[in-house]
Amino acid sequence: MANRHLRVAAYAVCVDNGSVLLARWIGPDGKRWTMPGGGLHHGEDPCDAVHREVEEETGYTVEIERLLGIDTVRGRTPRRLGRDADFHGVRVLYAARVTGGELRHETGGSTDRAAWIELDRVPGLDRVPLVDIALTLNADRPPQGRLTVPSR
């Protein structure tokens, strides 16, 4: 049986005055911009995870406005000891708005920077595919909560 890895994560999509709140993720292949959010702790509700992750990565508190959708990704991913895993990521995306706190950068975590980026600058950023998926869900608001065209 193949080594399997399931990861459930929740993310906030905060768009305000033509800008989106992003966090810069420190990945194995370098730094790329992503949505603020991350993996759920065992037993944690996705809404609670969004509040925790946004505060950790950006310094802000947020209010969730609505569920935008759920995106999934699947593929082979390297694991320890040279073995690959069949990775399945489930990403819950919420429209949210900042209600408090002050913008700051995370230290000692999975991100190193947080910023409001003008929407017209996003295409030129080195970013993970989730950014485009999240912004499309936010703009289109599909009733079924998923993109019509597969994201992969």
Tab-separated table of N, CA and C in Angstrom:
chain	number	residue	atom	x	y	z
A	1	MET	N	0.847	-1.193	0.000
A	1	MET	CA	0.000	0.000	0.000
A	1	MET	C	0.884	1.245	0.000
A	2	ALA	N	0.512	2.211	-0.804
A	2	ALA	CA	1.282	3.452	-0.896
A	2	ALA	C	1.144	4.272	0.386
A	3	ASN	N	2.201	5.007	0.699
A	3	ASN	CA	2.177	5.929	1.826
A	3	ASN	C	1.247	7.080	1.461
A	4	ARG	N	0.234	7.330	2.287
A	4	ARG	CA	-0.747	8.384	2.001
A	4	ARG	C	-0.627	9.496	3.027
A	5	HIS	N	-0.892	10.722	2.553
A	5	HIS	CA	-0.854	11.876	3.453
A	5	HIS	C	-2.025	12.788	3.121
A	6	LEU	N	-2.939	12.967	4.095
A	6	LEU	CA	-4.073	13.865	3.938
A	6	LEU	C	-3.816	15.103	4.790
A	7	ARG	N	-3.974	16.268	4.197
A	7	ARG	CA	-3.814	17.530	4.928
A	7	ARG	C	-5.027	18.403	4.663
A	8	VAL	N	-5.702	18.803	5.743
A	8	VAL	CA	-6.843	19.712	5.658
A	8	VAL	C	-6.375	21.064	6.177
A	9	ALA	N	-6.622	22.102	5.400
A	9	ALA	CA	-6.177	23.447	5.764
A	9	ALA	C	-7.297	24.442	5.488
A	10	ALA	N	-7.217	25.597	6.141
A	10	ALA	CA	-8.221	26.641	5.960
A	10	ALA	C	-7.508	27.976	5.741
A	11	TYR	N	-8.062	28.793	4.842
A	11	TYR	CA	-7.421	30.042	4.441
A	11	TYR	C	-8.419	31.188	4.401
A	12	ALA	N	-7.930	32.395	4.678
A	12	ALA	CA	-8.730	33.609	4.600
A	12	ALA	C	-8.426	34.339	3.297
A	13	VAL	N	-9.463	34.831	2.669
A	13	VAL	CA	-9.329	35.663	1.477
A	13	VAL	C	-9.815	37.046	1.877
A	14	CYS	N	-8.864	37.923	2.169
A	14	CYS	CA	-9.163	39.286	2.608
A	14	CYS	C	-8.838	40.245	1.475
A	15	VAL	N	-9.868	40.789	0.868
A	15	VAL	CA	-9.710	41.765	-0.215
A	15	VAL	C	-10.346	43.062	0.262
A	16	ASP	N	-9.576	44.148	0.176
A	16	ASP	CA	-10.072	45.439	0.652
A	16	ASP	C	-9.437	46.561	-0.173
A	17	ASN	N	-10.254	47.461	-0.669
A	17	ASN	CA	-9.779	48.628	-1.427
A	17	ASN	C	-8.799	48.264	-2.537
A	18	GLY	N	-9.104	47.205	-3.279
A	18	GLY	CA	-8.274	46.826	-4.418
A	18	GLY	C	-6.993	46.102	-4.080
A	19	SER	N	-6.855	45.650	-2.825
A	19	SER	CA	-5.663	44.908	-2.409
A	19	SER	C	-6.070	43.614	-1.715
A	20	VAL	N	-5.170	42.643	-1.722
A	20	VAL	CA	-5.402	41.364	-1.062
A	20	VAL	C	-4.304	41.143	-0.023
A	21	LEU	N	-4.683	40.578	1.100
A	21	LEU	CA	-3.736	40.258	2.158
A	21	LEU	C	-3.074	38.925	1.838
A	22	LEU	N	-1.746	38.936	1.735
A	22	LEU	CA	-0.990	37.718	1.450
A	22	LEU	C	0.108	37.525	2.490
A	23	ALA	N	0.543	36.274	2.600
A	23	ALA	CA	1.674	35.918	3.453
A	23	ALA	C	2.704	35.226	2.568
A	24	ARG	N	3.987	35.461	2.836
A	24	ARG	CA	5.026	34.828	2.013
A	24	ARG	C	5.488	33.543	2.685
A	25	TRP	N	5.188	32.438	2.024
A	25	TRP	CA	5.473	31.094	2.517
A	25	TRP	C	6.919	30.713	2.237
A	26	ILE	N	7.548	30.092	3.214
A	26	ILE	CA	8.920	29.604	3.064
A	26	ILE	C	8.828	28.127	2.707
A	27	GLY	N	8.930	27.825	1.428
A	27	GLY	CA	8.790	26.450	0.961
A	27	GLY	C	10.131	25.804	0.673
A	28	PRO	N	10.106	24.525	0.328
A	28	PRO	CA	11.357	23.810	0.048
A	28	PRO	C	12.096	24.340	-1.175
A	29	ASP	N	11.362	24.996	-2.083
A	29	ASP	CA	11.964	25.524	-3.309
A	29	ASP	C	12.084	27.039	-3.303
A	30	GLY	N	11.942	27.658	-2.137
A	30	GLY	CA	12.054	29.103	-2.057
A	30	GLY	C	10.821	29.730	-1.437
A	31	LYS	N	10.768	31.048	-1.524
A	31	LYS	CA	9.683	31.814	-0.913
A	31	LYS	C	8.663	32.210	-1.974
A	32	ARG	N	7.384	31.933	-1.678
A	32	ARG	CA	6.308	32.294	-2.602
A	32	ARG	C	5.120	32.812	-1.792
A	33	TRP	N	4.378	33.723	-2.381
A	33	TRP	CA	3.215	34.311	-1.720
A	33	TRP	C	2.058	33.320	-1.706
A	34	THR	N	1.287	33.357	-0.613
A	34	THR	CA	0.130	32.492	-0.451
A	34	THR	C	-0.946	33.232	0.328
A	35	MET	N	-2.076	32.593	0.480
A	35	MET	CA	-3.143	33.145	1.302
A	35	MET	C	-2.799	32.889	2.761
A	36	PRO	N	-3.143	33.791	3.672
A	36	PRO	CA	-2.907	33.502	5.082
A	36	PRO	C	-3.817	32.358	5.534
A	37	GLY	N	-3.226	31.408	6.197
A	37	GLY	CA	-3.970	30.239	6.658
A	37	GLY	C	-3.036	29.058	6.781
A	38	GLY	N	-3.606	27.898	7.018
A	38	GLY	CA	-2.769	26.720	7.134
A	38	GLY	C	-3.522	25.532	7.691
A	39	GLY	N	-2.743	24.521	8.019
A	39	GLY	CA	-3.282	23.240	8.428
A	39	GLY	C	-4.036	23.268	9.747
A	40	LEU	N	-5.063	22.448	9.796
A	40	LEU	CA	-5.856	22.295	11.016
A	40	LEU	C	-5.117	21.411	12.004
A	41	HIS	N	-5.238	21.737	13.278
A	41	HIS	CA	-4.795	20.838	14.342
A	41	HIS	C	-5.864	19.757	14.491
A	42	HIS	N	-5.480	18.603	14.995
A	42	HIS	CA	-6.442	17.514	15.186
A	42	HIS	C	-7.616	18.008	16.040
A	43	GLY	N	-8.827	17.848	15.548
A	43	GLY	CA	-10.023	18.250	16.267
A	43	GLY	C	-10.405	19.713	16.116
A	44	GLU	N	-9.607	20.495	15.385
A	44	GLU	CA	-9.862	21.926	15.247
A	44	GLU	C	-10.875	22.197	14.136
A	45	ASP	N	-11.787	23.107	14.393
A	45	ASP	CA	-12.756	23.548	13.395
A	45	ASP	C	-12.041	24.442	12.374
A	46	PRO	N	-12.383	24.330	11.067
A	46	PRO	CA	-11.720	25.175	10.065
A	46	PRO	C	-11.842	26.677	10.347
A	47	CYS	N	-12.985	27.135	10.845
A	47	CYS	CA	-13.138	28.562	11.168
A	47	CYS	C	-12.150	28.983	12.251
A	48	ASP	N	-11.996	28.144	13.264
A	48	ASP	CA	-11.041	28.442	14.336
A	48	ASP	C	-9.614	28.452	13.799
A	49	ALA	N	-9.324	27.543	12.878
A	49	ALA	CA	-7.987	27.482	12.286
A	49	ALA	C	-7.679	28.763	11.510
A	50	VAL	N	-8.655	29.287	10.771
A	50	VAL	CA	-8.444	30.526	10.018
A	50	VAL	C	-8.117	31.667	10.974
A	51	HIS	N	-8.886	31.808	12.030
A	51	HIS	CA	-8.617	32.882	12.995
A	51	HIS	C	-7.200	32.748	13.571
A	52	ARG	N	-6.830	31.550	13.973
A	52	ARG	CA	-5.502	31.315	14.564
A	52	ARG	C	-4.400	31.591	13.551
A	53	GLU	N	-4.524	31.035	12.369
A	53	GLU	CA	-3.469	31.159	11.361
A	53	GLU	C	-3.290	32.597	10.874
A	54	VAL	N	-4.385	33.307	10.641
A	54	VAL	CA	-4.271	34.690	10.177
A	54	VAL	C	-3.558	35.533	11.231
A	55	GLU	N	-3.907	35.343	12.492
A	55	GLU	CA	-3.251	36.106	13.562
A	55	GLU	C	-1.760	35.749	13.637
A	56	GLU	N	-1.431	34.462	13.535
A	56	GLU	CA	-0.029	34.030	13.589
A	56	GLU	C	0.783	34.630	12.440
A	57	GLU	N	0.211	34.613	11.236
A	57	GLU	CA	0.968	34.989	10.047
A	57	GLU	C	0.942	36.482	9.716
A	58	THR	N	-0.091	37.197	10.185
A	58	THR	CA	-0.219	38.606	9.787
A	58	THR	C	-0.367	39.582	10.954
A	59	GLY	N	-0.730	39.096	12.124
A	59	GLY	CA	-0.992	39.975	13.262
A	59	GLY	C	-2.426	40.464	13.337
A	60	TYR	N	-3.230	40.176	12.333
A	60	TYR	CA	-4.606	40.648	12.276
A	60	TYR	C	-5.593	39.648	12.895
A	61	THR	N	-6.692	40.189	13.389
A	61	THR	CA	-7.863	39.372	13.698
A	61	THR	C	-8.847	39.596	12.557
A	62	VAL	N	-9.604	38.552	12.247
A	62	VAL	CA	-10.540	38.637	11.126
A	62	VAL	C	-11.918	38.138	11.530
A	63	GLU	N	-12.882	38.576	10.755
A	63	GLU	CA	-14.241	38.059	10.854
A	63	GLU	C	-14.525	37.322	9.550
A	64	ILE	N	-14.997	36.116	9.660
A	64	ILE	CA	-15.341	35.345	8.472
A	64	ILE	C	-16.700	35.815	7.976
A	65	GLU	N	-16.761	36.144	6.696
A	65	GLU	CA	-18.000	36.630	6.098
A	65	GLU	C	-18.808	35.525	5.446
A	66	ARG	N	-18.109	34.592	4.795
A	66	ARG	CA	-18.807	33.477	4.152
A	66	ARG	C	-17.807	32.449	3.669
A	67	LEU	N	-18.297	31.247	3.487
A	67	LEU	CA	-17.517	30.184	2.877
A	67	LEU	C	-17.467	30.450	1.379
A	68	LEU	N	-16.254	30.501	0.819
A	68	LEU	CA	-16.111	30.704	-0.633
A	68	LEU	C	-16.119	29.380	-1.375
A	69	GLY	N	-15.465	28.395	-0.802
A	69	GLY	CA	-15.397	27.115	-1.479
A	69	GLY	C	-14.356	26.202	-0.878
A	70	ILE	N	-14.279	25.035	-1.470
A	70	ILE	CA	-13.309	24.023	-1.054
A	70	ILE	C	-12.555	23.595	-2.299
A	71	ASP	N	-11.243	23.592	-2.203
A	71	ASP	CA	-10.385	23.194	-3.314
A	71	ASP	C	-9.582	21.978	-2.876
A	72	THR	N	-9.333	21.097	-3.801
A	72	THR	CA	-8.497	19.934	-3.484
A	72	THR	C	-7.334	19.852	-4.455
A	73	VAL	N	-6.264	19.282	-3.974
A	73	VAL	CA	-5.074	19.066	-4.776
A	73	VAL	C	-4.547	17.676	-4.427
A	74	ARG	N	-4.035	16.999	-5.422
A	74	ARG	CA	-3.500	15.658	-5.186
A	74	ARG	C	-2.261	15.451	-6.036
A	75	GLY	N	-1.271	14.784	-5.466
A	75	GLY	CA	-0.059	14.494	-6.215
A	75	GLY	C	0.959	13.763	-5.362
A	76	ARG	N	2.047	13.415	-5.972
A	76	ARG	CA	3.146	12.761	-5.262
A	76	ARG	C	3.964	13.833	-4.568
A	77	THR	N	4.351	13.558	-3.343
A	77	THR	CA	5.164	14.504	-2.601
A	77	THR	C	6.275	13.751	-1.880
A	78	PRO	N	7.490	14.308	-1.868
A	78	PRO	CA	8.594	13.619	-1.190
A	78	PRO	C	8.366	13.560	0.318
A	79	ARG	N	8.732	12.463	0.913
A	79	ARG	CA	8.643	12.273	2.357
A	79	ARG	C	10.023	11.878	2.865
A	80	ARG	N	10.130	11.729	4.165
A	80	ARG	CA	11.411	11.336	4.762
A	80	ARG	C	11.883	9.975	4.268
A	81	LEU	N	13.152	9.758	4.370
A	81	LEU	CA	13.787	8.486	4.009
A	81	LEU	C	13.642	8.155	2.525
A	82	GLY	N	13.473	9.198	1.694
A	82	GLY	CA	13.456	9.003	0.253
A	82	GLY	C	12.189	8.395	-0.307
A	83	ARG	N	11.161	8.250	0.516
A	83	ARG	CA	9.903	7.671	0.030
A	83	ARG	C	8.947	8.786	-0.356
A	84	ASP	N	8.185	8.571	-1.410
A	84	ASP	CA	7.157	9.521	-1.808
A	84	ASP	C	5.838	9.154	-1.139
A	85	ALA	N	4.963	10.144	-1.028
A	85	ALA	CA	3.626	9.898	-0.493
A	85	ALA	C	2.596	10.349	-1.513
A	86	ASP	N	1.444	9.705	-1.475
A	86	ASP	CA	0.288	10.116	-2.258
A	86	ASP	C	-0.387	11.208	-1.428
A	87	PHE	N	-0.122	12.473	-1.793
A	87	PHE	CA	-0.606	13.621	-1.026
A	87	PHE	C	-1.984	14.045	-1.510
A	88	HIS	N	-2.889	14.294	-0.552
A	88	HIS	CA	-4.220	14.824	-0.859
A	88	HIS	C	-4.458	16.012	0.058
A	89	GLY	N	-4.523	17.207	-0.521
A	89	GLY	CA	-4.773	18.417	0.247
A	89	GLY	C	-6.198	18.899	0.043
A	90	VAL	N	-6.866	19.197	1.131
A	90	VAL	CA	-8.213	19.757	1.104
A	90	VAL	C	-8.106	21.153	1.694
A	91	ARG	N	-8.453	22.170	0.902
A	91	ARG	CA	-8.286	23.567	1.326
A	91	ARG	C	-9.646	24.254	1.387
A	92	VAL	N	-10.004	24.715	2.578
A	92	VAL	CA	-11.263	25.415	2.820
A	92	VAL	C	-10.958	26.908	2.744
A	93	LEU	N	-11.680	27.629	1.893
A	93	LEU	CA	-11.417	29.053	1.684
A	93	LEU	C	-12.603	29.892	2.123
A	94	TYR	N	-12.310	30.900	2.952
A	94	TYR	CA	-13.329	31.798	3.482
A	94	TYR	C	-13.064	33.232	3.053
A	95	ALA	N	-14.119	33.958	2.697
A	95	ALA	CA	-14.019	35.408	2.556
A	95	ALA	C	-13.988	35.955	3.979
A	96	ALA	N	-13.061	36.852	4.238
A	96	ALA	CA	-12.923	37.404	5.591
A	96	ALA	C	-12.549	38.876	5.501
A	97	ARG	N	-12.791	39.570	6.600
A	97	ARG	CA	-12.372	40.971	6.656
A	97	ARG	C	-11.629	41.207	7.957
A	98	VAL	N	-10.649	42.076	7.892
A	98	VAL	CA	-9.825	42.409	9.054
A	98	VAL	C	-10.666	43.240	10.015
A	99	THR	N	-10.636	42.863	11.300
A	99	THR	CA	-11.408	43.587	12.320
A	99	THR	C	-10.523	44.169	13.420
A	100	GLY	N	-9.242	43.813	13.439
A	100	GLY	CA	-8.367	44.335	14.479
A	100	GLY	C	-6.938	43.875	14.288
A	101	GLY	N	-6.094	44.278	15.227
A	101	GLY	CA	-4.686	43.920	15.172
A	101	GLY	C	-3.901	44.889	14.312
A	102	GLU	N	-2.610	44.620	14.195
A	102	GLU	CA	-1.720	45.426	13.359
A	102	GLU	C	-0.879	44.500	12.501
A	103	LEU	N	-0.675	44.903	11.255
A	103	LEU	CA	0.112	44.098	10.337
A	103	LEU	C	1.516	43.901	10.884
A	104	ARG	N	1.938	42.645	10.920
A	104	ARG	CA	3.300	42.296	11.328
A	104	ARG	C	3.687	41.008	10.610
A	105	HIS	N	4.968	40.696	10.663
A	105	HIS	CA	5.481	39.485	10.029
A	105	HIS	C	5.626	38.386	11.073
A	106	GLU	N	5.379	37.159	10.647
A	106	GLU	CA	5.554	36.000	11.518
A	106	GLU	C	7.049	35.733	11.702
A	107	THR	N	7.437	35.317	12.887
A	107	THR	CA	8.823	34.916	13.125
A	107	THR	C	8.831	33.468	13.595
A	108	GLY	N	9.729	32.691	13.019
A	108	GLY	CA	9.876	31.300	13.414
A	108	GLY	C	8.769	30.392	12.926
A	109	GLY	N	8.025	30.799	11.912
A	109	GLY	CA	6.924	29.979	11.407
A	109	GLY	C	7.129	29.603	9.953
A	110	SER	N	6.031	29.278	9.292
A	110	SER	CA	6.099	28.852	7.893
A	110	SER	C	6.071	30.022	6.917
A	111	THR	N	5.845	31.243	7.435
A	111	THR	CA	5.892	32.433	6.590
A	111	THR	C	6.860	33.439	7.202
A	112	ASP	N	7.345	34.361	6.377
A	112	ASP	CA	8.304	35.348	6.891
A	112	ASP	C	7.883	36.788	6.622
A	113	ARG	N	6.745	36.962	5.940
A	113	ARG	CA	6.322	38.310	5.572
A	113	ARG	C	4.814	38.308	5.347
A	114	ALA	N	4.178	39.423	5.637
A	114	ALA	CA	2.759	39.620	5.346
A	114	ALA	C	2.613	41.005	4.730
A	115	ALA	N	1.706	41.123	3.766
A	115	ALA	CA	1.551	42.413	3.086
A	115	ALA	C	0.216	42.489	2.378
A	116	TRP	N	-0.265	43.727	2.233
A	116	TRP	CA	-1.394	44.007	1.354
A	116	TRP	C	-0.802	44.259	-0.028
A	117	ILE	N	-1.234	43.479	-1.003
A	117	ILE	CA	-0.720	43.578	-2.367
A	117	ILE	C	-1.866	44.033	-3.275
A	118	GLU	N	-1.611	45.044	-4.083
A	118	GLU	CA	-2.626	45.512	-5.029
A	118	GLU	C	-2.969	44.364	-5.980
A	119	LEU	N	-4.265	44.181	-6.233
A	119	LEU	CA	-4.720	43.066	-7.060
A	119	LEU	C	-4.078	43.050	-8.443
A	120	ASP	N	-3.841	44.216	-9.024
A	120	ASP	CA	-3.235	44.237	-10.360
A	120	ASP	C	-1.756	43.862	-10.344
A	121	ARG	N	-1.133	43.777	-9.163
A	121	ARG	CA	0.261	43.349	-9.048
A	121	ARG	C	0.391	41.840	-8.814
A	122	VAL	N	-0.698	41.182	-8.442
A	122	VAL	CA	-0.648	39.754	-8.109
A	122	VAL	C	-0.106	38.898	-9.258
A	123	PRO	N	-0.517	39.115	-10.521
A	123	PRO	CA	-0.001	38.264	-11.598
A	123	PRO	C	1.529	38.271	-11.720
A	124	GLY	N	2.184	39.327	-11.287
A	124	GLY	CA	3.639	39.408	-11.372
A	124	GLY	C	4.375	38.830	-10.178
A	125	LEU	N	3.638	38.361	-9.186
A	125	LEU	CA	4.271	37.805	-7.981
A	125	LEU	C	4.663	36.347	-8.167
A	126	ASP	N	5.704	35.940	-7.466
A	126	ASP	CA	6.034	34.529	-7.355
A	126	ASP	C	5.090	33.989	-6.286
A	127	ARG	N	4.082	33.203	-6.701
A	127	ARG	CA	3.004	32.800	-5.804
A	127	ARG	C	2.645	31.333	-6.015
A	128	VAL	N	1.985	30.773	-5.010
A	128	VAL	CA	1.477	29.413	-5.126
A	128	VAL	C	0.156	29.451	-5.896
A	129	PRO	N	-0.236	28.361	-6.546
A	129	PRO	CA	-1.494	28.353	-7.316
A	129	PRO	C	-2.730	28.681	-6.476
A	130	LEU	N	-2.669	28.432	-5.175
A	130	LEU	CA	-3.817	28.706	-4.313
A	130	LEU	C	-4.240	30.173	-4.361
A	131	VAL	N	-3.319	31.084	-4.592
A	131	VAL	CA	-3.669	32.514	-4.660
A	131	VAL	C	-4.651	32.758	-5.795
A	132	ASP	N	-4.370	32.221	-6.970
A	132	ASP	CA	-5.258	32.412	-8.111
A	132	ASP	C	-6.600	31.717	-7.894
A	133	ILE	N	-6.569	30.543	-7.307
A	133	ILE	CA	-7.800	29.806	-7.014
A	133	ILE	C	-8.666	30.621	-6.051
A	134	ALA	N	-8.052	31.130	-4.982
A	134	ALA	CA	-8.782	31.892	-3.978
A	134	ALA	C	-9.377	33.163	-4.565
A	135	LEU	N	-8.605	33.887	-5.366
A	135	LEU	CA	-9.105	35.135	-5.943
A	135	LEU	C	-10.218	34.879	-6.961
A	136	THR	N	-10.134	33.771	-7.693
A	136	THR	CA	-11.196	33.419	-8.629
A	136	THR	C	-12.465	33.047	-7.878
A	137	LEU	N	-12.347	32.247	-6.823
A	137	LEU	CA	-13.525	31.912	-6.014
A	137	LEU	C	-14.145	33.174	-5.422
A	138	ASN	N	-13.316	34.091	-4.974
A	138	ASN	CA	-13.816	35.328	-4.376
A	138	ASN	C	-14.536	36.199	-5.408
A	139	ALA	N	-14.020	36.244	-6.622
A	139	ALA	CA	-14.627	37.080	-7.665
A	139	ALA	C	-15.885	36.436	-8.249
A	140	ASP	N	-15.835	35.125	-8.492
A	140	ASP	CA	-16.932	34.440	-9.177
A	140	ASP	C	-18.028	33.951	-8.229
A	141	ARG	N	-17.655	33.647	-6.983
A	141	ARG	CA	-18.608	33.134	-5.981
A	141	ARG	C	-19.504	32.025	-6.556
A	142	PRO	N	-18.920	30.942	-7.061
A	142	PRO	CA	-19.745	29.876	-7.643
A	142	PRO	C	-20.646	29.242	-6.576
A	143	PRO	N	-21.907	28.990	-6.909
A	143	PRO	CA	-22.844	28.476	-5.912
A	143	PRO	C	-22.439	27.114	-5.343
A	144	GLN	N	-21.733	26.312	-6.119
A	144	GLN	CA	-21.320	25.004	-5.636
A	144	GLN	C	-19.996	25.061	-4.872
A	145	GLY	N	-19.378	26.258	-4.789
A	145	GLY	CA	-18.154	26.418	-4.014
A	145	GLY	C	-16.932	25.779	-4.625
A	146	ARG	N	-16.941	25.614	-5.937
A	146	ARG	CA	-15.777	25.041	-6.607
A	146	ARG	C	-15.651	25.638	-7.992
A	147	LEU	N	-14.426	25.722	-8.451
A	147	LEU	CA	-14.192	26.293	-9.782
A	147	LEU	C	-14.759	25.374	-10.848
A	148	THR	N	-15.321	25.970	-11.907
A	148	THR	CA	-15.893	25.190	-12.994
A	148	THR	C	-14.802	24.439	-13.736
A	149	VAL	N	-13.694	25.114	-13.974
A	149	VAL	CA	-12.570	24.496	-14.657
A	149	VAL	C	-11.639	23.953	-13.567
A	150	PRO	N	-11.250	22.679	-13.662
A	150	PRO	CA	-10.346	22.138	-12.639
A	150	PRO	C	-9.096	23.002	-12.505
A	151	SER	N	-8.628	23.174	-11.249
A	151	SER	CA	-7.476	24.024	-10.984
A	151	SER	C	-6.166	23.345	-11.347
A	152	ARG	N	-6.203	22.110	-11.720
A	152	ARG	CA	-5.003	21.382	-12.132
A	152	ARG	C	-5.137	20.899	-13.524
